[in-house]
Amino acid sequence: MDEKLDDVLAAVGPRLKALRLRRDVTLTALAEATGISVSTLSRLESGQRRPNLELLLPLAKAHQVPLDELVGAPATGDPRVHLRPMTAHGMTIIPLTRKPGGIQAYKHIVPAGPVEEPSPQVHEGYEWLYVLNGRLRMVLGSQDLVLGAGEAVEFDTRVPHWFGRADGKAVEFLSLFGSQGERMHVRAKPGSRKSGNG
């Protein structure tokens, strides 16, 4: 068991170095991002320093990878993604992505119920919504829209916005959200805005 653990830990250094080089980040820049000294980072990458949780957590965050990717945790053999739904603003929100940072994907389920009074909010970021089922009411600035299944909208979240059920029925939709204003790159012919053109 100890030998296996040593093998796992020995593989962390080369993995850290490969990640850093792939992202084209210097040791100095990584030190600034993590608060870990350049010498410690160098020793970690060369295998001269034994990795621990205190060092790996900030490195996982800086490289935007799950911790188990840094340590090369073996696959469990279970290919399913175990989603942990959360409830907020009267809806169930299911995260569909597990990678920290960057664009995040969610499925939202608003149960049947009374139509709510909009209370628009603003925050940093950029968002894209796609309605799967039902009718979604969206207030965006001075616009008051109703989106049906198959319709999408994209917007800067610094514009006051609110969404909820358009009628008393349930609605389900997907959202992609970039906290720092990351935007999706949609490949389509210029000027083609018709439904079904991606």
PDB file of C-alpha atoms in Angstrom:
ATOM      1  CA  MET A   1       0.000   0.000   0.000  1.00  0.00           C
ATOM      2  CA  ASP A   2       2.825   2.435   0.932  1.00  0.00           C
ATOM      3  CA  GLU A   3       4.617   1.576  -2.302  1.00  0.00           C
ATOM      4  CA  LYS A   4       1.468   2.412  -4.294  1.00  0.00           C
ATOM      5  CA  LEU A   5       1.134   5.718  -2.432  1.00  0.00           C
ATOM      6  CA  ASP A   6       4.771   6.552  -3.159  1.00  0.00           C
ATOM      7  CA  ASP A   7       4.183   5.834  -6.857  1.00  0.00           C
ATOM      8  CA  VAL A   8       1.122   8.118  -6.894  1.00  0.00           C
ATOM      9  CA  LEU A   9       3.004  10.931  -5.139  1.00  0.00           C
ATOM     10  CA  ALA A  10       6.062  10.517  -7.392  1.00  0.00           C
ATOM     11  CA  ALA A  11       3.844  11.039 -10.452  1.00  0.00           C
ATOM     12  CA  VAL A  12       2.455  14.355  -9.133  1.00  0.00           C
ATOM     13  CA  GLY A  13       5.598  16.396  -9.949  1.00  0.00           C
ATOM     14  CA  PRO A  14       5.762  15.571 -13.683  1.00  0.00           C
ATOM     15  CA  ARG A  15       1.982  16.050 -13.904  1.00  0.00           C
ATOM     16  CA  LEU A  16       2.249  19.519 -12.318  1.00  0.00           C
ATOM     17  CA  LYS A  17       5.060  20.507 -14.672  1.00  0.00           C
ATOM     18  CA  ALA A  18       3.177  19.251 -17.747  1.00  0.00           C
ATOM     19  CA  LEU A  19       0.051  21.187 -16.686  1.00  0.00           C
ATOM     20  CA  ARG A  20       2.028  24.390 -16.168  1.00  0.00           C
ATOM     21  CA  LEU A  21       3.845  24.084 -19.506  1.00  0.00           C
ATOM     22  CA  ARG A  22       0.622  23.252 -21.336  1.00  0.00           C
ATOM     23  CA  ARG A  23      -0.903  26.453 -19.941  1.00  0.00           C
ATOM     24  CA  ASP A  24       2.306  28.376 -20.804  1.00  0.00           C
ATOM     25  CA  VAL A  25       2.672  29.687 -17.232  1.00  0.00           C
ATOM     26  CA  THR A  26       6.013  30.525 -15.623  1.00  0.00           C
ATOM     27  CA  LEU A  27       6.977  29.383 -12.125  1.00  0.00           C
ATOM     28  CA  THR A  28       6.997  33.041 -11.074  1.00  0.00           C
ATOM     29  CA  ALA A  29       3.445  33.643 -12.340  1.00  0.00           C
ATOM     30  CA  LEU A  30       2.261  30.437 -10.661  1.00  0.00           C
ATOM     31  CA  ALA A  31       3.930  31.485  -7.406  1.00  0.00           C
ATOM     32  CA  GLU A  32       2.059  34.807  -7.537  1.00  0.00           C
ATOM     33  CA  ALA A  33      -1.247  33.050  -8.249  1.00  0.00           C
ATOM     34  CA  THR A  34      -0.892  30.441  -5.475  1.00  0.00           C
ATOM     35  CA  GLY A  35       1.220  32.123  -2.788  1.00  0.00           C
ATOM     36  CA  ILE A  36       3.645  29.168  -2.967  1.00  0.00           C
ATOM     37  CA  SER A  37       7.315  30.128  -3.386  1.00  0.00           C
ATOM     38  CA  VAL A  38       9.092  29.527  -6.702  1.00  0.00           C
ATOM     39  CA  SER A  39      11.621  27.236  -4.983  1.00  0.00           C
ATOM     40  CA  THR A  40       8.845  25.089  -3.459  1.00  0.00           C
ATOM     41  CA  LEU A  41       7.069  24.853  -6.823  1.00  0.00           C
ATOM     42  CA  SER A  42      10.316  23.891  -8.538  1.00  0.00           C
ATOM     43  CA  ARG A  43      11.020  21.198  -5.931  1.00  0.00           C
ATOM     44  CA  LEU A  44       7.453  19.876  -6.249  1.00  0.00           C
ATOM     45  CA  GLU A  45       7.781  19.572 -10.032  1.00  0.00           C
ATOM     46  CA  SER A  46      11.178  17.866  -9.811  1.00  0.00           C
ATOM     47  CA  GLY A  47       9.961  15.427  -7.154  1.00  0.00           C
ATOM     48  CA  GLN A  48      12.312  16.762  -4.465  1.00  0.00           C
ATOM     49  CA  ARG A  49       9.355  17.991  -2.381  1.00  0.00           C
ATOM     50  CA  ARG A  50       6.540  15.648  -1.283  1.00  0.00           C
ATOM     51  CA  PRO A  51       3.139  17.082  -2.263  1.00  0.00           C
ATOM     52  CA  ASN A  52       0.496  17.643   0.413  1.00  0.00           C
ATOM     53  CA  LEU A  53      -3.073  18.950   0.435  1.00  0.00           C
ATOM     54  CA  GLU A  54      -1.992  22.427   1.526  1.00  0.00           C
ATOM     55  CA  LEU A  55       0.088  22.737  -1.648  1.00  0.00           C
ATOM     56  CA  LEU A  56      -2.173  20.828  -4.040  1.00  0.00           C
ATOM     57  CA  LEU A  57      -5.426  22.725  -3.332  1.00  0.00           C
ATOM     58  CA  PRO A  58      -4.162  26.145  -4.523  1.00  0.00           C
ATOM     59  CA  LEU A  59      -2.405  24.479  -7.469  1.00  0.00           C
ATOM     60  CA  ALA A  60      -5.619  22.712  -8.554  1.00  0.00           C
ATOM     61  CA  LYS A  61      -7.433  26.044  -8.378  1.00  0.00           C
ATOM     62  CA  ALA A  62      -4.708  27.879 -10.317  1.00  0.00           C
ATOM     63  CA  HIS A  63      -4.611  25.202 -13.049  1.00  0.00           C
ATOM     64  CA  GLN A  64      -8.443  24.958 -13.048  1.00  0.00           C
ATOM     65  CA  VAL A  65      -8.462  21.183 -12.696  1.00  0.00           C
ATOM     66  CA  PRO A  66     -10.057  18.869 -10.112  1.00  0.00           C
ATOM     67  CA  LEU A  67      -7.733  17.755  -7.321  1.00  0.00           C
ATOM     68  CA  ASP A  68      -7.987  14.100  -8.387  1.00  0.00           C
ATOM     69  CA  GLU A  69      -6.522  15.050 -11.786  1.00  0.00           C
ATOM     70  CA  LEU A  70      -3.393  16.403 -10.081  1.00  0.00           C
ATOM     71  CA  VAL A  71      -2.823  13.228  -8.107  1.00  0.00           C
ATOM     72  CA  GLY A  72      -3.924  10.948 -10.939  1.00  0.00           C
ATOM     73  CA  ALA A  73      -6.598   9.303  -8.840  1.00  0.00           C
ATOM     74  CA  PRO A  74      -7.531   5.989 -10.440  1.00  0.00           C
ATOM     75  CA  ALA A  75     -10.861   5.763 -12.217  1.00  0.00           C
ATOM     76  CA  THR A  76     -13.562   4.156 -10.109  1.00  0.00           C
ATOM     77  CA  GLY A  77     -14.937   2.201 -13.062  1.00  0.00           C
ATOM     78  CA  ASP A  78     -18.233   4.096 -12.748  1.00  0.00           C
ATOM     79  CA  PRO A  79     -18.684   6.317 -15.832  1.00  0.00           C
ATOM     80  CA  ARG A  80     -21.674   8.174 -14.401  1.00  0.00           C
ATOM     81  CA  VAL A  81     -21.408  11.844 -13.477  1.00  0.00           C
ATOM     82  CA  HIS A  82     -22.794  12.253  -9.957  1.00  0.00           C
ATOM     83  CA  LEU A  83     -24.671  15.533  -9.981  1.00  0.00           C
ATOM     84  CA  ARG A  84     -25.575  17.336  -6.764  1.00  0.00           C
ATOM     85  CA  PRO A  85     -28.709  19.425  -7.332  1.00  0.00           C
ATOM     86  CA  MET A  86     -29.177  22.590  -5.289  1.00  0.00           C
ATOM     87  CA  THR A  87     -32.251  24.699  -4.685  1.00  0.00           C
ATOM     88  CA  ALA A  88     -32.228  28.481  -5.063  1.00  0.00           C
ATOM     89  CA  HIS A  89     -34.775  31.154  -6.019  1.00  0.00           C
ATOM     90  CA  GLY A  90     -37.562  28.556  -6.031  1.00  0.00           C
ATOM     91  CA  MET A  91     -35.885  26.364  -8.665  1.00  0.00           C
ATOM     92  CA  THR A  92     -33.701  23.268  -8.736  1.00  0.00           C
ATOM     93  CA  ILE A  93     -30.281  23.896 -10.272  1.00  0.00           C
ATOM     94  CA  ILE A  94     -28.153  20.960 -11.432  1.00  0.00           C
ATOM     95  CA  PRO A  95     -24.483  21.690 -12.229  1.00  0.00           C
ATOM     96  CA  LEU A  96     -23.426  19.906 -15.422  1.00  0.00           C
ATOM     97  CA  THR A  97     -19.724  20.812 -15.299  1.00  0.00           C
ATOM     98  CA  ARG A  98     -17.170  19.897 -12.641  1.00  0.00           C
ATOM     99  CA  LYS A  99     -14.139  21.870 -13.812  1.00  0.00           C
ATOM    100  CA  PRO A 100     -13.493  24.917 -11.633  1.00  0.00           C
ATOM    101  CA  GLY A 101     -13.291  28.250 -13.410  1.00  0.00           C
ATOM    102  CA  GLY A 102     -14.212  29.057 -16.998  1.00  0.00           C
ATOM    103  CA  ILE A 103     -17.670  28.589 -18.462  1.00  0.00           C
ATOM    104  CA  GLN A 104     -20.061  26.613 -16.244  1.00  0.00           C
ATOM    105  CA  ALA A 105     -23.148  24.705 -17.454  1.00  0.00           C
ATOM    106  CA  TYR A 106     -26.349  24.174 -15.445  1.00  0.00           C
ATOM    107  CA  LYS A 107     -29.799  22.703 -15.888  1.00  0.00           C
ATOM    108  CA  HIS A 108     -32.594  24.667 -14.186  1.00  0.00           C
ATOM    109  CA  ILE A 109     -35.989  23.213 -13.295  1.00  0.00           C
ATOM    110  CA  VAL A 110     -38.703  25.664 -12.233  1.00  0.00           C
ATOM    111  CA  PRO A 111     -41.688  23.697 -10.857  1.00  0.00           C
ATOM    112  CA  ALA A 112     -45.288  24.566 -11.646  1.00  0.00           C
ATOM    113  CA  GLY A 113     -46.640  27.330  -9.446  1.00  0.00           C
ATOM    114  CA  PRO A 114     -47.831  30.926  -9.394  1.00  0.00           C
ATOM    115  CA  VAL A 115     -46.291  33.462 -11.756  1.00  0.00           C
ATOM    116  CA  GLU A 116     -43.844  35.587  -9.770  1.00  0.00           C
ATOM    117  CA  GLU A 117     -43.235  39.318  -9.836  1.00  0.00           C
ATOM    118  CA  PRO A 118     -39.851  39.938 -11.547  1.00  0.00           C
ATOM    119  CA  SER A 119     -37.021  41.238  -9.362  1.00  0.00           C
ATOM    120  CA  PRO A 120     -34.114  41.892 -11.765  1.00  0.00           C
ATOM    121  CA  GLN A 121     -30.525  41.427 -10.538  1.00  0.00           C
ATOM    122  CA  VAL A 122     -27.106  42.389 -11.905  1.00  0.00           C
ATOM    123  CA  HIS A 123     -23.685  40.745 -11.486  1.00  0.00           C
ATOM    124  CA  GLU A 124     -20.447  40.266 -13.407  1.00  0.00           C
ATOM    125  CA  GLY A 125     -20.490  37.697 -16.205  1.00  0.00           C
ATOM    126  CA  TYR A 126     -22.075  36.598 -19.449  1.00  0.00           C
ATOM    127  CA  GLU A 127     -24.872  34.045 -19.802  1.00  0.00           C
ATOM    128  CA  TRP A 128     -26.584  31.950 -22.443  1.00  0.00           C
ATOM    129  CA  LEU A 129     -29.983  30.264 -21.860  1.00  0.00           C
ATOM    130  CA  TYR A 130     -31.699  27.519 -23.864  1.00  0.00           C
ATOM    131  CA  VAL A 131     -35.278  26.448 -23.076  1.00  0.00           C
ATOM    132  CA  LEU A 132     -35.848  22.680 -23.051  1.00  0.00           C
ATOM    133  CA  ASN A 133     -39.513  22.481 -21.977  1.00  0.00           C
ATOM    134  CA  GLY A 134     -42.243  24.938 -21.047  1.00  0.00           C
ATOM    135  CA  ARG A 135     -42.233  28.725 -21.404  1.00  0.00           C
ATOM    136  CA  LEU A 136     -39.622  30.923 -19.745  1.00  0.00           C
ATOM    137  CA  ARG A 137     -40.286  34.573 -19.013  1.00  0.00           C
ATOM    138  CA  MET A 138     -37.201  36.735 -19.116  1.00  0.00           C
ATOM    139  CA  VAL A 139     -36.928  40.381 -18.171  1.00  0.00           C
ATOM    140  CA  LEU A 140     -33.722  41.886 -19.578  1.00  0.00           C
ATOM    141  CA  GLY A 141     -33.328  45.623 -19.096  1.00  0.00           C
ATOM    142  CA  SER A 142     -36.452  47.182 -20.613  1.00  0.00           C
ATOM    143  CA  GLN A 143     -37.359  44.004 -22.538  1.00  0.00           C
ATOM    144  CA  ASP A 144     -39.958  41.496 -21.307  1.00  0.00           C
ATOM    145  CA  LEU A 145     -39.650  38.272 -23.309  1.00  0.00           C
ATOM    146  CA  VAL A 146     -41.305  34.846 -23.323  1.00  0.00           C
ATOM    147  CA  LEU A 147     -39.111  32.038 -24.670  1.00  0.00           C
ATOM    148  CA  GLY A 148     -40.521  28.688 -25.780  1.00  0.00           C
ATOM    149  CA  ALA A 149     -38.853  25.286 -26.084  1.00  0.00           C
ATOM    150  CA  GLY A 150     -35.933  25.418 -28.504  1.00  0.00           C
ATOM    151  CA  GLU A 151     -35.357  29.158 -28.127  1.00  0.00           C
ATOM    152  CA  ALA A 152     -32.144  30.660 -26.793  1.00  0.00           C
ATOM    153  CA  VAL A 153     -30.951  34.025 -25.525  1.00  0.00           C
ATOM    154  CA  GLU A 154     -27.520  35.394 -24.645  1.00  0.00           C
ATOM    155  CA  PHE A 155     -26.796  38.468 -22.551  1.00  0.00           C
ATOM    156  CA  ASP A 156     -24.345  40.415 -20.424  1.00  0.00           C
ATOM    157  CA  THR A 157     -25.328  39.824 -16.777  1.00  0.00           C
ATOM    158  CA  ARG A 158     -24.448  43.424 -15.906  1.00  0.00           C
ATOM    159  CA  VAL A 159     -27.789  44.277 -17.579  1.00  0.00           C
ATOM    160  CA  PRO A 160     -30.609  43.923 -14.983  1.00  0.00           C
ATOM    161  CA  HIS A 161     -32.189  40.520 -15.616  1.00  0.00           C
ATOM    162  CA  TRP A 162     -34.680  38.041 -14.162  1.00  0.00           C
ATOM    163  CA  PHE A 163     -36.188  34.769 -15.346  1.00  0.00           C
ATOM    164  CA  GLY A 164     -39.015  32.527 -14.167  1.00  0.00           C
ATOM    165  CA  ARG A 165     -42.065  30.626 -15.387  1.00  0.00           C
ATOM    166  CA  ALA A 166     -44.147  32.495 -17.961  1.00  0.00           C
ATOM    167  CA  ASP A 167     -47.350  30.775 -16.875  1.00  0.00           C
ATOM    168  CA  GLY A 168     -48.285  28.446 -14.027  1.00  0.00           C
ATOM    169  CA  LYS A 169     -46.553  25.474 -15.687  1.00  0.00           C
ATOM    170  CA  ALA A 170     -43.102  24.029 -15.063  1.00  0.00           C
ATOM    171  CA  VAL A 171     -40.188  25.124 -17.237  1.00  0.00           C
ATOM    172  CA  GLU A 172     -36.764  23.557 -17.788  1.00  0.00           C
ATOM    173  CA  PHE A 173     -33.791  25.306 -19.323  1.00  0.00           C
ATOM    174  CA  LEU A 174     -30.027  25.060 -19.691  1.00  0.00           C
ATOM    175  CA  SER A 175     -27.630  27.875 -18.908  1.00  0.00           C
ATOM    176  CA  LEU A 176     -23.981  28.483 -19.673  1.00  0.00           C
ATOM    177  CA  PHE A 177     -22.384  31.104 -17.472  1.00  0.00           C
ATOM    178  CA  GLY A 178     -18.971  32.760 -17.580  1.00  0.00           C
ATOM    179  CA  SER A 179     -18.233  34.623 -14.344  1.00  0.00           C
ATOM    180  CA  GLN A 180     -15.551  36.834 -15.863  1.00  0.00           C
ATOM    181  CA  GLY A 181     -17.502  37.594 -19.012  1.00  0.00           C
ATOM    182  CA  GLU A 182     -16.282  34.544 -20.961  1.00  0.00           C
ATOM    183  CA  ARG A 183     -18.443  34.132 -24.026  1.00  0.00           C
ATOM    184  CA  MET A 184     -19.320  31.059 -26.024  1.00  0.00           C
ATOM    185  CA  HIS A 185     -17.922  30.835 -29.521  1.00  0.00           C
ATOM    186  CA  VAL A 186     -20.846  29.946 -31.761  1.00  0.00           C
ATOM    187  CA  ARG A 187     -19.804  28.941 -35.244  1.00  0.00           C
ATOM    188  CA  ALA A 188     -22.455  30.068 -37.707  1.00  0.00           C
ATOM    189  CA  LYS A 189     -22.604  31.942 -40.987  1.00  0.00           C
ATOM    190  CA  PRO A 190     -22.660  35.724 -40.484  1.00  0.00           C
ATOM    191  CA  GLY A 191     -26.191  37.043 -40.299  1.00  0.00           C
ATOM    192  CA  SER A 192     -27.787  33.591 -39.833  1.00  0.00           C
ATOM    193  CA  ARG A 193     -29.935  34.038 -36.726  1.00  0.00           C
ATOM    194  CA  LYS A 194     -32.717  31.598 -37.601  1.00  0.00           C
ATOM    195  CA  SER A 195     -33.698  28.819 -35.231  1.00  0.00           C
ATOM    196  CA  GLY A 196     -31.714  25.641 -35.828  1.00  0.00           C
ATOM    197  CA  ASN A 197     -28.586  27.334 -37.183  1.00  0.00           C
ATOM    198  CA  GLY A 198     -26.596  26.738 -33.981  1.00  0.00           C
TER     199      GLY A 198
END
